Short mmCIF file of C-alpha atoms in Angstrom, two decimals:
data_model
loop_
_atom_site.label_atom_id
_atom_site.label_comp_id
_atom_site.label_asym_id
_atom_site.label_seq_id
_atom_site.Cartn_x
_atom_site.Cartn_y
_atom_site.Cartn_z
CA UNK J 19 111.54 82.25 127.24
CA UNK J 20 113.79 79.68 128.62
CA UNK J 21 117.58 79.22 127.32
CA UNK J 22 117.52 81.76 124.72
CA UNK J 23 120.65 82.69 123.14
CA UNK J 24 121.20 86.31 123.01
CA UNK J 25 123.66 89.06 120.80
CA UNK J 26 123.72 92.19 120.34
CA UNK J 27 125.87 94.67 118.32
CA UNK J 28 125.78 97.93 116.72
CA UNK J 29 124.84 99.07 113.60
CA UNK J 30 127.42 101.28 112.42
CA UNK J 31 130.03 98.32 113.73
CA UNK J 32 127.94 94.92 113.38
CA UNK J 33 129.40 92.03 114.33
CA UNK J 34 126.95 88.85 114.51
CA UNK J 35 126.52 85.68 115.67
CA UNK J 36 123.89 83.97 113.26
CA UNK J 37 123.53 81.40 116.24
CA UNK J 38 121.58 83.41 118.12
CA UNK J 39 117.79 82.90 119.10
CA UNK J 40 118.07 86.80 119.40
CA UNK J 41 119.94 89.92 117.99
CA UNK J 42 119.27 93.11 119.35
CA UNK J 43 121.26 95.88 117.03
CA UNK J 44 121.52 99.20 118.53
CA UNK J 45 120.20 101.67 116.35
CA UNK J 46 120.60 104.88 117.93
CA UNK J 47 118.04 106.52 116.67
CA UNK J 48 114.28 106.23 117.28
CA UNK J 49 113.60 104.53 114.31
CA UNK J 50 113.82 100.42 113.96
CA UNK J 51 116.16 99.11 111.53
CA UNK J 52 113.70 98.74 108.65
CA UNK J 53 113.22 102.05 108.67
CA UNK J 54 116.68 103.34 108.40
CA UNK J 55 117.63 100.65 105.54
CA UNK J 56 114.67 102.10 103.33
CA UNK J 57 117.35 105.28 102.54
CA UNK J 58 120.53 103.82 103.92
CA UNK J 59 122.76 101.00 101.75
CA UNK J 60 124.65 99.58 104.55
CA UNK J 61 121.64 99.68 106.73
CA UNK J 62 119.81 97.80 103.62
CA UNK J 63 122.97 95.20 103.22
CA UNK J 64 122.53 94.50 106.99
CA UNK J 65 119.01 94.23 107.59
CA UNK J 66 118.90 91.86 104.14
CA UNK J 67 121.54 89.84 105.99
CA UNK J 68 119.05 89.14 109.23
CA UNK J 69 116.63 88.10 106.80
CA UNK J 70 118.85 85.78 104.68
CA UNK J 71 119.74 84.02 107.95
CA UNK J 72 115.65 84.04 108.73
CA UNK J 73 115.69 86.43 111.31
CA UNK J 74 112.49 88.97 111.23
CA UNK J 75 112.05 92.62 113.27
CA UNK J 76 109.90 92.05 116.21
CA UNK J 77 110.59 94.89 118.22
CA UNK J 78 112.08 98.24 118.71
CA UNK J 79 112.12 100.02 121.99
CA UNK J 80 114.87 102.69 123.80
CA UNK J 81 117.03 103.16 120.22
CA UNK J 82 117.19 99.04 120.09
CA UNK J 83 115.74 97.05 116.95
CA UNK J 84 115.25 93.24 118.26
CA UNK J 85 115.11 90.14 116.05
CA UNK J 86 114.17 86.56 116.44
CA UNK J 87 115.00 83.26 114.53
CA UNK J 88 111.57 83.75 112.17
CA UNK J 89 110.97 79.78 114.01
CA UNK J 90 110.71 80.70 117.19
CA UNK J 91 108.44 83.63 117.02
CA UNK J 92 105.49 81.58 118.52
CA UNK J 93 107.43 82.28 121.69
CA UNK J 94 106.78 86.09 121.31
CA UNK J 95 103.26 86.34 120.58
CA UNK J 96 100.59 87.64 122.75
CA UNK J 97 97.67 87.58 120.81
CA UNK J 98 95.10 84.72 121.47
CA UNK J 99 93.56 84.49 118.12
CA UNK J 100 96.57 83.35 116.18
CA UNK J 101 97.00 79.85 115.47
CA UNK J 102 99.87 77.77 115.13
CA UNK J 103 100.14 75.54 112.75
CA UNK J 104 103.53 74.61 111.92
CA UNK J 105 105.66 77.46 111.10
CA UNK J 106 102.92 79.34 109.96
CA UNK J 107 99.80 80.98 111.99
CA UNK J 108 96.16 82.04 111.14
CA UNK J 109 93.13 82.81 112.54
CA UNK J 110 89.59 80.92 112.36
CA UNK J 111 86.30 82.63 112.21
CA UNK J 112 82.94 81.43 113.04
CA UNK J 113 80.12 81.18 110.08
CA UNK J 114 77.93 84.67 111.25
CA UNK J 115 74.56 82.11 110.18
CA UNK J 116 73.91 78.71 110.41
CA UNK J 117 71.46 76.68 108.12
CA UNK J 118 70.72 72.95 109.39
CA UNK J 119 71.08 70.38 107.09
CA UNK J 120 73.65 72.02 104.88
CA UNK J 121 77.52 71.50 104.41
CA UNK J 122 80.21 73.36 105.52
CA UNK J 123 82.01 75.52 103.67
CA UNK J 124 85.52 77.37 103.58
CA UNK J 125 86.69 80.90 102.10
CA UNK J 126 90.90 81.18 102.81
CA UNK J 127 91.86 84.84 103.22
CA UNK J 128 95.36 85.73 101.86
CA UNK J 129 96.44 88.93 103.57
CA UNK J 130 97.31 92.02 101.32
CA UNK J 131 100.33 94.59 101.97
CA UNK J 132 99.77 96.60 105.09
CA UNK J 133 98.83 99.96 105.11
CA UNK J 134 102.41 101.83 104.59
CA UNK J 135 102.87 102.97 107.93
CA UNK J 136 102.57 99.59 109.04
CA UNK J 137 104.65 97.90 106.39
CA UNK J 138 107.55 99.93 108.39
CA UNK J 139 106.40 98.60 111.88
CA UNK J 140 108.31 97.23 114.22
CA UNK J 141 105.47 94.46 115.10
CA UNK J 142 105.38 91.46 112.68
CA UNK J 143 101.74 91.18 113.11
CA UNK J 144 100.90 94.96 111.52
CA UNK J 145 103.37 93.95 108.79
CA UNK J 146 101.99 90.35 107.81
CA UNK J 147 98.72 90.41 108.85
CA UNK J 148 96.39 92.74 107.23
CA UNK J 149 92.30 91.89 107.90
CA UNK J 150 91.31 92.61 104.24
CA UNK J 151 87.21 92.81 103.90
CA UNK J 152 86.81 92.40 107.97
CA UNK J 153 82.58 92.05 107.39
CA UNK J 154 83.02 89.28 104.70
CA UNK J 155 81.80 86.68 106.87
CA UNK J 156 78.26 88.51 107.25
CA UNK J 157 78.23 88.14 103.25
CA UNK J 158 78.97 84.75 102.77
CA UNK J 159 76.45 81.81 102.35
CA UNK J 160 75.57 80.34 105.73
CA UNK J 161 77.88 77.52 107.23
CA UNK J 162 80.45 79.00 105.93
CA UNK J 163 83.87 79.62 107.67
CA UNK J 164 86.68 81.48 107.19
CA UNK J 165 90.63 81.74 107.72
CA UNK J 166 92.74 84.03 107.44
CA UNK J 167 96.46 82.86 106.79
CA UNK J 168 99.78 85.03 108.42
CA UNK J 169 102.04 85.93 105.43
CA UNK J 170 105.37 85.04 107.97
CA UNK J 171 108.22 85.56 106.31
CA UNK J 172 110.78 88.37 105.69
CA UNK J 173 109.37 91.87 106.17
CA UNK J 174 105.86 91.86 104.99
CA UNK J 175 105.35 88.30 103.80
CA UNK J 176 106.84 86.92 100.22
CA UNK J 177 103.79 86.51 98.65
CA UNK J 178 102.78 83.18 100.63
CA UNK J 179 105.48 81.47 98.53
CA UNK J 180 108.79 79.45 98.98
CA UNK J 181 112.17 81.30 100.47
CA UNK J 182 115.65 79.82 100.36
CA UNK J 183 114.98 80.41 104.11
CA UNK J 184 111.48 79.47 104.93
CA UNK J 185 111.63 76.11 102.13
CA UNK J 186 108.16 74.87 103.57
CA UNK J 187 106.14 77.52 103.80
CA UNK J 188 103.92 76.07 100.49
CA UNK J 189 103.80 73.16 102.63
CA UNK J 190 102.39 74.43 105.79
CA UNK J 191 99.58 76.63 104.06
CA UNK J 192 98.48 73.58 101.86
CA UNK J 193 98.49 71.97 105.48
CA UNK J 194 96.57 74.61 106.81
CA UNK J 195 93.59 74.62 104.35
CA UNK J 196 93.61 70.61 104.45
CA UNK J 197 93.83 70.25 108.20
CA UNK J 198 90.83 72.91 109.24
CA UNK J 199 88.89 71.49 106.06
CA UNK J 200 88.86 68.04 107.39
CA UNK J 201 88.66 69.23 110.88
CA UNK J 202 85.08 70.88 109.95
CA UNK J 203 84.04 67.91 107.44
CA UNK J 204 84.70 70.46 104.47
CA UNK J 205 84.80 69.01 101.03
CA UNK J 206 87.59 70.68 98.74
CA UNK J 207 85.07 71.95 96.33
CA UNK J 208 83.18 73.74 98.86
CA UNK J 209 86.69 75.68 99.66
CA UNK J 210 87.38 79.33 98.53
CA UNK J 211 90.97 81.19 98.33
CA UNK J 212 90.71 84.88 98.45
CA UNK J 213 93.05 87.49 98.11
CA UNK J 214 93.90 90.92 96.71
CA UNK J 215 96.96 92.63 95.47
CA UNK J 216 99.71 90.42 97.46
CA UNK J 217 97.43 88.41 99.00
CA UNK J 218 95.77 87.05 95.20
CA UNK J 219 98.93 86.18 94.27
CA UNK J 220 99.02 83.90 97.14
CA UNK J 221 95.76 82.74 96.67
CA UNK J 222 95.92 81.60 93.19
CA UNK J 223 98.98 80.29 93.37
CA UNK J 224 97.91 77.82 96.11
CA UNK J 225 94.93 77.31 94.20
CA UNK J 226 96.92 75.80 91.72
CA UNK J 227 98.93 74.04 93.85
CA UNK J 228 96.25 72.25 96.07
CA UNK J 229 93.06 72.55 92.94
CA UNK J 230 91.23 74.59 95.16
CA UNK J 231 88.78 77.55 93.52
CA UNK J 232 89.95 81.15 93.72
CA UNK J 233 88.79 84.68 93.53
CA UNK J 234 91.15 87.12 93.31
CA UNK J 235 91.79 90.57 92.59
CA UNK J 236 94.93 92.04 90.70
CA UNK J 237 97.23 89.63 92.08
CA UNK J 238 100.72 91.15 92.08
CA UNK J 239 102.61 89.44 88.93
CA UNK J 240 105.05 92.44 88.83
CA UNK J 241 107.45 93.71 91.17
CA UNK J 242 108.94 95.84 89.21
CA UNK J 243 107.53 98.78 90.74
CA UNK J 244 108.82 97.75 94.36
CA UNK J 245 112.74 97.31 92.84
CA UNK J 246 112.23 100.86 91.53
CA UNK J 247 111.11 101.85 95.20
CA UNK J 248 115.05 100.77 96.32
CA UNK J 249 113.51 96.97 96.91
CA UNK J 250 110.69 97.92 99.19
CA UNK J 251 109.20 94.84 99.57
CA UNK J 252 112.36 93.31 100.30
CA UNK J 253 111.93 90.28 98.41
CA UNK J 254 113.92 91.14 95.33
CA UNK J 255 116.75 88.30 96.20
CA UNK J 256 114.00 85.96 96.27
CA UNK J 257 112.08 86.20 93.40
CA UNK J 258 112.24 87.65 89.73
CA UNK J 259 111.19 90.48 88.28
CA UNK J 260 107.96 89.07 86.96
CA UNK J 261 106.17 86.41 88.68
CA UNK J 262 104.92 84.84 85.45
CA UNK J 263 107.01 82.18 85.04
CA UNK J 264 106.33 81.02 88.70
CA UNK J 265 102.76 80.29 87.88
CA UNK J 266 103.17 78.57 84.60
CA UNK J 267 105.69 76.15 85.94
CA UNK J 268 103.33 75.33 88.74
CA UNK J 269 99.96 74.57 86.54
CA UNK J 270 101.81 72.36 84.89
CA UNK J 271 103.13 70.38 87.58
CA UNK J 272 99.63 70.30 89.53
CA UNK J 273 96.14 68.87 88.42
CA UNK J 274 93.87 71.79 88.43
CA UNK J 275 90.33 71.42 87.83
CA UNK J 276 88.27 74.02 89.89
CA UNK J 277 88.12 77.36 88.85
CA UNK J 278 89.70 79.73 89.41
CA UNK J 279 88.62 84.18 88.60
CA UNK J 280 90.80 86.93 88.76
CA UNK J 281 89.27 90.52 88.40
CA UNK J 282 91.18 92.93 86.73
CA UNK J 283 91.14 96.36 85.08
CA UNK J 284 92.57 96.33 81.60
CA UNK J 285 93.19 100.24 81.98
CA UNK J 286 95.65 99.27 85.28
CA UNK J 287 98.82 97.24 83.20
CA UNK J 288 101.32 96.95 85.57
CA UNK J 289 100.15 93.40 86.83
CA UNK J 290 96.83 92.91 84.31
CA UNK J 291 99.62 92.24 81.09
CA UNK J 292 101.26 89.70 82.95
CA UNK J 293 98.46 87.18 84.38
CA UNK J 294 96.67 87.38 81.49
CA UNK J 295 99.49 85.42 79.57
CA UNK J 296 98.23 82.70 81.97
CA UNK J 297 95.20 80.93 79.23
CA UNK J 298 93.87 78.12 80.52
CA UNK J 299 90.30 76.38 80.52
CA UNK J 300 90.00 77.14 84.52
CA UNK J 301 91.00 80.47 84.45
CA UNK J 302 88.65 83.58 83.85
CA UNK J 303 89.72 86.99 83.76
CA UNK J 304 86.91 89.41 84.29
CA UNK J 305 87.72 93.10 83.26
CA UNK J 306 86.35 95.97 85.23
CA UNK J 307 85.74 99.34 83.56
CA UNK J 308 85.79 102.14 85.98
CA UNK J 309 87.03 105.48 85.23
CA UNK J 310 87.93 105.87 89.34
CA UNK J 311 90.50 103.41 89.11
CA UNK J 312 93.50 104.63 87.87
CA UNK J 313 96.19 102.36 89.88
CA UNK J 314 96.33 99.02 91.28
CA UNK J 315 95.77 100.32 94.71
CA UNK J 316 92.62 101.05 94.36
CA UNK J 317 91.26 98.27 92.67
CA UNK J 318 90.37 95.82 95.48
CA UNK J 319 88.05 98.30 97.39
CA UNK J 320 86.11 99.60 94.09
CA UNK J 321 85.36 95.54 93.57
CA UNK J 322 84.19 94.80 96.66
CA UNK J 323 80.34 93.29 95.61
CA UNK J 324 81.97 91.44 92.71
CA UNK J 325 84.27 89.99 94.87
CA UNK J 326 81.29 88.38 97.32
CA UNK J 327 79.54 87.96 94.00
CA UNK J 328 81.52 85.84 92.88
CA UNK J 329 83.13 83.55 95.96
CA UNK J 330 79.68 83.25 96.58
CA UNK J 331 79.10 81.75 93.15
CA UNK J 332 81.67 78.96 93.53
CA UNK J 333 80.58 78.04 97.04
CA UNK J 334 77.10 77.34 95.28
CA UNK J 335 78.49 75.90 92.96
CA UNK J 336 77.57 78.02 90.17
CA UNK J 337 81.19 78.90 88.85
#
């Protein structure tokens, strides 16, 4: 990287400059500063502080925790298959069959929470990428595509929504799913949004926003669980306590008409008692009974053919 503005301070004495492309804090210790601030309140107060000023953990290497202006991360990345777009990346996969003489068609992947050790990584890919359902394109209808859209922003994402730092990011997924879908001549009915846990929140929400259709599963309403956990999502000056009221003041600021299913298990509350306040003529809750699931972890991977059922469904236009 050319001209890039670097600081760096330590952690027990941190003194900033929130000009910086770069701040390296020196941990001394082999774990990165997310780590220490899950048990540690100044650690917490200063990390939180990176983040206000839209800084996010890209690295940690010889007792050193190094942060970039969440902007200029593009400059950082190695991998290939990301995408820019914006401020925002994602990756495009192929259709696995063709037919001739049919349409294109489009399923949008919202990415769920990482698997916890990775939700403590230093790497902001493991964090905000997670490849739910890697095989779905094999069960999809032929012609059909799919993206998968980086939840970039704070530690593990904030739920594909709106920051007091990141004030666009609505703006550059809706660009996302309008750009590729005109790039591959893909009508807006034909287009999918998927996601699970995290990642359905996302998905509905911009389902709503943009009137695309949406399958989702358990789509985190509640974060009261994570402000028990000491804030361990990170987001909890962001957003309130229940997501509710997010979602109803959307749907009534957008046109939706496509449909829209969430799948949920009446026996799994935390989340299930808040999105089904949400009653509306487009939206369809479908209850699983399954005496296996007992939390909301474990709810996306005991759904797995409903979920293909049912995106599957829309894309023929049968839902």
């Amino acid at each position: 990287m050319k001209n890039v503005k670097l600081y760096q301070t330590d952690i027990l004495s941190p003194r900033i400059d929130w000009n910086a492309d770069k701040i390296i804090i020196r941990t001394n210790s082999e774990l990165n500063l997310l780590e220490l601030a899950m048990d540690n309140t100044n650690f917490y107060d200063l990390y939180t502080s990176l983040l206000k000023h839209d800084y996010m953990l890209y690295f940690h290497v010889m007792e050193k925790s190094y942060f970039i202006k969440r902007k200029l991360i593009y400059q950082v990345w190695h991998r290939r298959d990301l995408l820019r777009a914006s401020e925002t990346f994602y990756t495009l996969e192929k259709p696995s069959g063709v037919r001739s003489g049919q349409s294109n068609k489009l399923v949008v992947v919202f990415s769920s929470m990482p698997h916890e050790d990775n939700s403590i990584s230093s790497n902001i890919a493991e964090r905000c990428i997670f490849h739910n359902y890697p095989s779905l394109v094999k069960h999809l209808l032929p012609n059909t595509y799919v993206i998968r859209i980086m939840d970039c922003n704070l530690t593990c994402g904030s739920y594909y929504l709106n920051t007091s730092n990141y004030p666009d990011f609505e703006r550059d997924v809706q660009n996302i799913i309008r750009t590729v879908a005109y790039n591959l001549s893909v009508a807006s009915d034909d287009i999918v949004l998927f996601g699970i846990s995290k990642g359905g929140t996302g998905a509905l929400y911009h389902s709503i926003l943009g009137n695309y259709h949406a399958l989702v599963v358990d789509p985190l309403f509640s974060l009261s669980k994570y402000i028990i956990e000491g804030d361990s999502h990170f987001t909890q000056q962001y957003f309130p306590e229940k997501l509710t009221s997010l979602f109803k003041k959307q749907k009534n600021h957008s046109q939706v008409q496509l449909t829209k299913v969430i799948i949920g298990v009446p026996s799994v509350q935390e989340n299930y008692c808040e999105y089904i306040q949400l009653k509306e003529s487009w939206l369809r809750v479908i209850d699983i009974y399954d005496k296996d699931i007992t939390e909301h972890g474990q709810i996306g991977s005991h759904t797995m053919i409903e979920q293909v059922t049912y995106i599957n469904g829309m894309l023929l236009g049968k839902i």
